[in-house]
GROMACS .gro file of C-alpha atoms in nm:
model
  314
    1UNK     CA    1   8.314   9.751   7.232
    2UNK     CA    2   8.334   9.501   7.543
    3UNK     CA    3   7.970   9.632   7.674
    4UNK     CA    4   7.824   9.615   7.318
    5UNK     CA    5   7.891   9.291   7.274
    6UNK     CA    6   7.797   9.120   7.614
    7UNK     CA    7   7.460   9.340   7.562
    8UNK     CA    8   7.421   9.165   7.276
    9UNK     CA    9   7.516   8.806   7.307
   10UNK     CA   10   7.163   8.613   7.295
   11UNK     CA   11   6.997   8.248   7.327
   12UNK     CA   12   7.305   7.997   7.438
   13UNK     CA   13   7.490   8.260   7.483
   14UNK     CA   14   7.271   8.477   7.681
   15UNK     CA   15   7.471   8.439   8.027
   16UNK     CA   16   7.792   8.546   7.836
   17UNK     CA   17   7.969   8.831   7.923
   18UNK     CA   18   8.314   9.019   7.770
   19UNK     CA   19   8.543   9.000   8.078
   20UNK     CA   20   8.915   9.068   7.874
   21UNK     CA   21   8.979   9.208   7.550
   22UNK     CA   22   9.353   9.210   7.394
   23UNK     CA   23   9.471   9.419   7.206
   24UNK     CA   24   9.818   9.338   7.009
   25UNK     CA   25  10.124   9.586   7.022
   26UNK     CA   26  10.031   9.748   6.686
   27UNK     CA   27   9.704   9.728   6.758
   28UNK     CA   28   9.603   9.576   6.470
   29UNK     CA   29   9.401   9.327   6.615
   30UNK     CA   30   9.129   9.296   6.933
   31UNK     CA   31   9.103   8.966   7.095
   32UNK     CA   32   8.771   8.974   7.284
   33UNK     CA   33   8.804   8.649   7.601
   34UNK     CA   34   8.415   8.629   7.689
   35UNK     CA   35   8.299   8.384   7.994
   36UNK     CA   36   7.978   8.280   8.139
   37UNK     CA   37   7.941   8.498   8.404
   38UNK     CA   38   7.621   8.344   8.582
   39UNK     CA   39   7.869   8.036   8.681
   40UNK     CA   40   7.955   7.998   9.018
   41UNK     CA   41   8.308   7.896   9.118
   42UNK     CA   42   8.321   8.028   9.507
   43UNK     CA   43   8.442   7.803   9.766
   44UNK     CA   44   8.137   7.706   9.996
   45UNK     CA   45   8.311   7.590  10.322
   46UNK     CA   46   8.074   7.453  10.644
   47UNK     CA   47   8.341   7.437  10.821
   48UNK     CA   48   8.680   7.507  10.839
   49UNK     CA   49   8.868   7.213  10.732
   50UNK     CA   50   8.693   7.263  10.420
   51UNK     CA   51   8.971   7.528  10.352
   52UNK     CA   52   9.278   7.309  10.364
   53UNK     CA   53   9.513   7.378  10.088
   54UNK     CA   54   9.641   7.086   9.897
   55UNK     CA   55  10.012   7.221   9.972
   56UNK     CA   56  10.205   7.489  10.157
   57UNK     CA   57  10.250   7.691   9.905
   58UNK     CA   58   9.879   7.794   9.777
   59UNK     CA   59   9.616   7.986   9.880
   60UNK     CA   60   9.270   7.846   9.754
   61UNK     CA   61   9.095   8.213   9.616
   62UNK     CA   62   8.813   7.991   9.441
   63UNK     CA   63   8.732   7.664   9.238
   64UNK     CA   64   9.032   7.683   8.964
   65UNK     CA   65   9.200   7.997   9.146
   66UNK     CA   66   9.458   8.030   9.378
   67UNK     CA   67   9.758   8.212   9.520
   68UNK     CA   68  10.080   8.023   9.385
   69UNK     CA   69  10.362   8.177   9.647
   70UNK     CA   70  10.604   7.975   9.460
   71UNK     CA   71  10.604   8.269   9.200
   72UNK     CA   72  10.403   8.582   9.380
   73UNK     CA   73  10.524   8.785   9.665
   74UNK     CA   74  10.344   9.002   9.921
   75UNK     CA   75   9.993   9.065   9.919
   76UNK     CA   76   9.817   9.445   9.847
   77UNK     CA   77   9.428   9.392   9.962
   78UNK     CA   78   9.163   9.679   9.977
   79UNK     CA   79   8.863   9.641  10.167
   80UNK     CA   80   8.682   9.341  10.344
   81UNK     CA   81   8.915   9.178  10.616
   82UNK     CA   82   8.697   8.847  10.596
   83UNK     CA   83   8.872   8.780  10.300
   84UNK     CA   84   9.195   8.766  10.424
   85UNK     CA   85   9.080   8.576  10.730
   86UNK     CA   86   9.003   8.283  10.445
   87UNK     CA   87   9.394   8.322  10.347
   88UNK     CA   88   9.510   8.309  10.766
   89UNK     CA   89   9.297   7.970  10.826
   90UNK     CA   90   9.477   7.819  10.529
   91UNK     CA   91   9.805   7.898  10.669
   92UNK     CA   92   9.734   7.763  11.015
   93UNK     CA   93   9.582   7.494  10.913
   94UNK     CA   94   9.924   7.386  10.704
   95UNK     CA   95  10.061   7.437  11.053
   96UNK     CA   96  10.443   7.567  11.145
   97UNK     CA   97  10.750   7.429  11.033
   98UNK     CA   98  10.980   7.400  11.309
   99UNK     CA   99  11.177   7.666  11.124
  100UNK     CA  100  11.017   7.968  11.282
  101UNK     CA  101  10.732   8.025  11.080
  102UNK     CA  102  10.454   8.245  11.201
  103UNK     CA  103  10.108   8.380  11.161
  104UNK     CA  104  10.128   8.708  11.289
  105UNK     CA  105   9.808   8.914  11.280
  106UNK     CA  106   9.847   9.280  11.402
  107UNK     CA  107   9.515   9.476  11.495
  108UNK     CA  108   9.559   9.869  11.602
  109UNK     CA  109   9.191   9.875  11.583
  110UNK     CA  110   9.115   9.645  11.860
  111UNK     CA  111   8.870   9.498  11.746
  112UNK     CA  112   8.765   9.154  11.737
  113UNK     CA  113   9.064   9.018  11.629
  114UNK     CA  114   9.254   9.181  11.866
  115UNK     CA  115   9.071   8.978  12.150
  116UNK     CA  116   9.208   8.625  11.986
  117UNK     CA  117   9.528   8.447  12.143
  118UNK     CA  118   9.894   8.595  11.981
  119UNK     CA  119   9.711   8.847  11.803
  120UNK     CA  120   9.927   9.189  11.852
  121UNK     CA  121   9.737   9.529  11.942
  122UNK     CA  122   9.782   9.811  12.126
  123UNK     CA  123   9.831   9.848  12.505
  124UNK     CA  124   9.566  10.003  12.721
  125UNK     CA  125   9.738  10.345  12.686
  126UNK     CA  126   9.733  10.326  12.281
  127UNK     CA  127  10.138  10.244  12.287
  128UNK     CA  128  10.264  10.083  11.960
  129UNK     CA  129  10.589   9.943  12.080
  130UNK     CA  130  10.459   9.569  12.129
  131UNK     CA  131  10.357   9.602  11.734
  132UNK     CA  132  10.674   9.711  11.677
  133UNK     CA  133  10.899   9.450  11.890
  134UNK     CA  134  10.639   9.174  11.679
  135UNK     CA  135  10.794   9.365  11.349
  136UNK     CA  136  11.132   9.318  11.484
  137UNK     CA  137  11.096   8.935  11.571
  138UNK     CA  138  10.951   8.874  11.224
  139UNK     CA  139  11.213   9.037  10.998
  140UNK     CA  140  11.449   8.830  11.184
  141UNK     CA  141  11.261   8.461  11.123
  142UNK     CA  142  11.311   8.610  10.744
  143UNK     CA  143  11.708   8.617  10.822
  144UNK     CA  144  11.754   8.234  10.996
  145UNK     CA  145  11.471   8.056  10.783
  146UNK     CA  146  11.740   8.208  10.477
  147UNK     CA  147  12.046   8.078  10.687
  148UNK     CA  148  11.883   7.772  10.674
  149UNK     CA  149  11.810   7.758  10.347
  150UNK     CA  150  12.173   7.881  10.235
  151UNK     CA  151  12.307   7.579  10.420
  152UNK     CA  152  12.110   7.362  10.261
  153UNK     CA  153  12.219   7.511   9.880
  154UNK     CA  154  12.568   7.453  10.023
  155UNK     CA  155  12.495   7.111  10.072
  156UNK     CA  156  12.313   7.038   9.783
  157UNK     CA  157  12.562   7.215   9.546
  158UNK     CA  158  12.221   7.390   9.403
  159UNK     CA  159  11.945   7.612   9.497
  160UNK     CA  160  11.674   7.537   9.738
  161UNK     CA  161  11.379   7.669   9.783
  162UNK     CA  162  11.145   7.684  10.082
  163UNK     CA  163  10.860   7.510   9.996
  164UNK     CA  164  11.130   7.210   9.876
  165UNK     CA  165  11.329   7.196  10.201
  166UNK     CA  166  10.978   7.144  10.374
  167UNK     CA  167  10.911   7.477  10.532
  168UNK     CA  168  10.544   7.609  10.556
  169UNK     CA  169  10.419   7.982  10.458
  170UNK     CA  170  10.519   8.254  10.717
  171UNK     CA  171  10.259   8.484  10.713
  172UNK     CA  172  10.226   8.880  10.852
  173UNK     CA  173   9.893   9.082  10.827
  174UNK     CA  174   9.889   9.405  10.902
  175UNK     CA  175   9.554   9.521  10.954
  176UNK     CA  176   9.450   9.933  10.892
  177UNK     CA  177   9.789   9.963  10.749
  178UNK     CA  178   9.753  10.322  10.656
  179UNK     CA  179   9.621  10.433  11.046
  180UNK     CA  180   9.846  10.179  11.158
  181UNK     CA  181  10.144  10.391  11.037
  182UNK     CA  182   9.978  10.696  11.182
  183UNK     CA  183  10.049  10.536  11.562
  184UNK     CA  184  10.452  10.611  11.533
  185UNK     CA  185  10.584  10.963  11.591
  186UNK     CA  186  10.730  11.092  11.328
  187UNK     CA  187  11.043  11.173  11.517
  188UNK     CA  188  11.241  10.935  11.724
  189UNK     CA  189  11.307  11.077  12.128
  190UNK     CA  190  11.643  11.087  12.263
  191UNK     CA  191  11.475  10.809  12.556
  192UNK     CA  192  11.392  10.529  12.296
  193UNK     CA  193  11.514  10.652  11.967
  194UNK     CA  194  11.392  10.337  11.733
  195UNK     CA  195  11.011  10.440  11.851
  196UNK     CA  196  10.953  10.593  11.548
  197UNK     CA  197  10.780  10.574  11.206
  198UNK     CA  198  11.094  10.535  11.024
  199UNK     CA  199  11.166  10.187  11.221
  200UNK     CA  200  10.796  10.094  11.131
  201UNK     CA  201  10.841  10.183  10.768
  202UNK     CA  202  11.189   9.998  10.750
  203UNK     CA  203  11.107   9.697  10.867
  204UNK     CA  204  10.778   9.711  10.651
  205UNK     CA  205  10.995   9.700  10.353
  206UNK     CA  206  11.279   9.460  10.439
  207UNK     CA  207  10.948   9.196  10.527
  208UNK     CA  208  10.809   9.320  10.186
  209UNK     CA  209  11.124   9.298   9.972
  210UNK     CA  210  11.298   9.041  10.130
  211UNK     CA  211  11.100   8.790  10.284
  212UNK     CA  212  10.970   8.572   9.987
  213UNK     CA  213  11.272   8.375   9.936
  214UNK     CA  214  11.266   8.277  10.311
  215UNK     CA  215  10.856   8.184  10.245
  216UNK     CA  216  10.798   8.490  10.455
  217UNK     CA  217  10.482   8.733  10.275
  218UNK     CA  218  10.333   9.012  10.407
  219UNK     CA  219   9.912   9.102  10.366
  220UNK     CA  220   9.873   9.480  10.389
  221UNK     CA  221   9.550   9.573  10.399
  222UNK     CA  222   9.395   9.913  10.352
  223UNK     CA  223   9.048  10.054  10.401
  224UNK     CA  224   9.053  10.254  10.095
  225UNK     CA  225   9.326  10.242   9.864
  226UNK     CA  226   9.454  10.572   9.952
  227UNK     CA  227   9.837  10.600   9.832
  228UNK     CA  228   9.838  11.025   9.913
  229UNK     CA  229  10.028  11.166  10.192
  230UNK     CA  230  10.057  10.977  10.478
  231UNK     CA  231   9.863  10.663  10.336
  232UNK     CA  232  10.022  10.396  10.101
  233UNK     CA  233  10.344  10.402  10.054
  234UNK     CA  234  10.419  10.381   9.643
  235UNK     CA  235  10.726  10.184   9.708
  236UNK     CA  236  10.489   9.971   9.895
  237UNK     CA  237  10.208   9.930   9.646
  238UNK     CA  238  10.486   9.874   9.354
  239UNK     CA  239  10.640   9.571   9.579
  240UNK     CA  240  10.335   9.358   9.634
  241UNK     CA  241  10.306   9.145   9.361
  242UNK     CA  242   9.922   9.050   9.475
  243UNK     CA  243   9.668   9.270   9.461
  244UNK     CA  244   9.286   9.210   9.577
  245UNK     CA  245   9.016   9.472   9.614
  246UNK     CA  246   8.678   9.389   9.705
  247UNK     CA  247   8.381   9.509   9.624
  248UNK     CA  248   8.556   9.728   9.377
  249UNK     CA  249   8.521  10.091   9.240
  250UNK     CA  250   8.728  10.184   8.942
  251UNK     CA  251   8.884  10.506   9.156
  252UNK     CA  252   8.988  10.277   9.389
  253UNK     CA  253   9.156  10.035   9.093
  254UNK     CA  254   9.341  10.330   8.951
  255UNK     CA  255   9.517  10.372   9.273
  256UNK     CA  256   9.598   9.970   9.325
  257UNK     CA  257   9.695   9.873   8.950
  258UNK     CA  258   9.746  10.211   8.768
  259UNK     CA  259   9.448  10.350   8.529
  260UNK     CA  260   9.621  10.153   8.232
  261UNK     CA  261   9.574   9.818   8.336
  262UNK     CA  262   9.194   9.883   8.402
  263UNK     CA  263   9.159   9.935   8.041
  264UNK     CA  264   9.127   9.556   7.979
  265UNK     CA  265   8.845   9.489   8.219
  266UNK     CA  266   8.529   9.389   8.056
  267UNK     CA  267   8.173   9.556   8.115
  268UNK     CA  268   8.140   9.638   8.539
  269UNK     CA  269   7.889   9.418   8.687
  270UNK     CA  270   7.719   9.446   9.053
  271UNK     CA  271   7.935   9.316   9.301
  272UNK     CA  272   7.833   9.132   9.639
  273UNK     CA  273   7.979   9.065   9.940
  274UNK     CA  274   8.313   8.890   9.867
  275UNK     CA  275   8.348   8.943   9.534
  276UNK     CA  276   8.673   9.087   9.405
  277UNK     CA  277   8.914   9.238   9.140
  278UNK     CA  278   9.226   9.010   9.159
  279UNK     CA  279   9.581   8.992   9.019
  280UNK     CA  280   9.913   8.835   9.129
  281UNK     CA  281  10.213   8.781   8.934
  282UNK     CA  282  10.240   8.362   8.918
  283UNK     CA  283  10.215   8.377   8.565
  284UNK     CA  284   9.877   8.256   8.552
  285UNK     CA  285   9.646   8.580   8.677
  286UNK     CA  286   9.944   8.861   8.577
  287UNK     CA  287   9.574   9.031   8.451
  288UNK     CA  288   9.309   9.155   8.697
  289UNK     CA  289   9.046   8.922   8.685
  290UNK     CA  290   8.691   8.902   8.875
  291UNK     CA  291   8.717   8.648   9.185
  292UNK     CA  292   8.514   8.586   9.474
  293UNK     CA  293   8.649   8.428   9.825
  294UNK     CA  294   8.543   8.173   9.967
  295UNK     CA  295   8.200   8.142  10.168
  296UNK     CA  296   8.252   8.042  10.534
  297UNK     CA  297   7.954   7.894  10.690
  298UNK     CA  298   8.077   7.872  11.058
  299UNK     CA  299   8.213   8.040  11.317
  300UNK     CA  300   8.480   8.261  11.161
  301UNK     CA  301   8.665   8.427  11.446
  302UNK     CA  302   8.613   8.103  11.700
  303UNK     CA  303   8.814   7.923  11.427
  304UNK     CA  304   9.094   8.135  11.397
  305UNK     CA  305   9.145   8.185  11.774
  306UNK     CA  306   9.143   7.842  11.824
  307UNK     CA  307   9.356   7.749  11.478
  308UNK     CA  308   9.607   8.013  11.636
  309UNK     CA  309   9.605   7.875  11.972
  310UNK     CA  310   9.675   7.523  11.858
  311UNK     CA  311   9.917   7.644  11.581
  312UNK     CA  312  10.152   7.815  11.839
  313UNK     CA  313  10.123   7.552  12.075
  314UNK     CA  314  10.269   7.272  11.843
   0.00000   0.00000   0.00000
C-alpha cells in the first residue's frame, strides 16, 4: 500500500512520500509515518571544523540525526568509505583522553589512506603482522580504560560510565574487512603460532563485544555485504548494533538487517552519492531509516592526515 499512497498524495502534499508503515501485533491496524522527502537535512561542511560534535559521545549522521554511543555499540557499514571518514574527523577532532584512546584506521588495500601518518597497512612484502600487533594494542586500551573505570565505581560507590568520567570515543576501522581476513593463514606455524586467522578473528570479537563499556567501538566495513563463506562473520553482523549501507540495494539489506525488517521500508527512491539506509540501537533509530552523510567541501584526506598527526601528538 506504501507506493500507492505516496503515488497518490497531491497539491500540499505532493513532495510526500510513505517512508514507515506499522503494523500492530494482531495486525489489526496499519500505521502509515509519511515525510516530505524533497527536504534536505545533510550536513554541508566547508571545512572541517564544521564537523565538530557537540560532545564525545555523538556522531553527527545529519541535521536531527546522530550516532548516540551512550546506547549503540559497534558499527556494521556497507559501501562508501567517505562516509566513515565523516565519523573519524569527528573523533579526532574531540581529541584523546589521556586514557589511551585511539583512532586506529587499518588499510590492507593501501590505498590512500594507507599513505596518512599512524594509519596501519601492510609491509612491502604483503605481511599482516603489524595489523595484527595494532589489534593486540587496542584490545588491551579496552582492558585499562575498564580498570580505570572500575576504580572509579569503587570510589564512587556507583557505576560510571565513560563518557561521565571524561574519556573521549576510542575508535577502530577496519577497512575491506572481509579481504582483510583473507591476509591470515588459516593455520598457525610452529615459528610464530598466533599468525593466524583465528588470532585476527578473536581479537575482532573481544573489540566488538567488549569494548563499548570502555568507550572503545569498532567500524567494520565491507564492500558488499557478503556474510557467505569466508566473508562476514554472522556472529559479527549480529554484534554491531549500527548498521549503514550506502547507496543501497535491497539484496544487500537482506544480508545486513534480515529480509524481515525491510518489510517496513517505504516506496525505494533513487539514491545519490552519500545517501544511506541507517539503523542503530539508541532507542531513537532501532528502525532503518533513509540518511545521508554529511557533504565535505574540502580537502578530505589532507584533513584527516593532519587531524591524525596532531591527535597523536597531543
Amino acid at each position: 500500500m506504501g507506493p500507492s499512497i505516496s503515488s497518490r498524495l497531491r497539491g500540499r502534499f505532493s513532495r510526500y512520500a510513505v517512508v514507515l508503515a506499522e503494523a500492530d501485533v494482531a495486525c489489526n491496524q496499519v500505521t502509515f509515518f509519511l515525510e516530505d522527502v524533497t527536504l534536505h537535512r545533510e550536513i554541508k561542511a566547508s571545512r572541517v571544523e564544521d564537523l565538530c560534535p557537540a560532545n564525545s559521545y555523538e556522531f553527527r549522521v545529519q541535521n536531527g540525526t546522530s550516532i548516540d554511543l551512550r546506547t549503540s555499540g559497534s558499527m556494521l557499514i556497507a559501501g562508501k568509505t567517505t562516509g566513515v571518514i565523516a565519523l573519524l574527523l569527528q573523533a579526532l577532532l574531540a581529541g584523546p583522553d589521556g586514557h589511551g584512546s585511539q583512532v586506529l584506521i587499518i588499510d590492507p588495500k593501501q590505498a590512500e589512506p594507507s599513505r596518512l601518518p599512524r594509519v596501519v597497512s601492510l609491509n612491502a612484502d604483503g605481511d599482516a603482522r603489524a595489523i595484527l600487533s595494532a589489534l593486540s594494542r587496542f584490545a588491551d586500551s579496552i582492558k585499562e580504560r575498564q580498570s580505570f573505570l572500575n576504580d572509579r565505581s569503587t570510589e564512587t560507590g556507583d557505576a560510571v560510565h565513560w563518557w561521565d568520567a571524561g574519556l573521549h570515543v576510542s575508535l577502530l576501522f577496519m577497512d575491506e574487512y572481509v579481504a582483510l581476513r583473507t591476509l591470515f593463514p588459516k593455520r598457525a606455524s610452529k615459528e610464530d603460532p598466533d599468525y593466524c586467522l583465528a588470532t585476527f578473528d578473536g581479537l575482532v570479537k573481544r573489540i566488538v563485544t567488549m569494548g563499548a563499556s570502555a568507550g572503545c567501538y569498532a567500524i567494520i566495513s565491507i564492500a558488499e555485504a557478503s556474510v557467505e563463506e569466508g566473508g562476514l562473520p554472522s556472529m559479527l553482523r549480529s554484534a554491531c548494533s549500527t548498521r549503514v549501507l550506502f547507496k543501497p540495494t535491497l539484496p544487500e539489506a537482506r544480508l545486513i538487517w534480515g529480509a524481515e525488517r525491510l518489510l517496513d521500508l517505504g516506496a525505494p527512491r533513487t539514491f545519490s552519492p552519500g545517501d544511506a539506509w541507517f539503523s542503530s540501537t539508541d532507542g531513537a533509530h532501532d528502525r532503518i531509516g533513509f540518511v545521508h552523510f554529511p557533504i565535505m567541501d574540502f580537502p578530505v584526506y589532507r584533513e584527516l592526515g593532519r587531524l591524525l598527526d596532531l591527535y597523536f601528538r597531543e
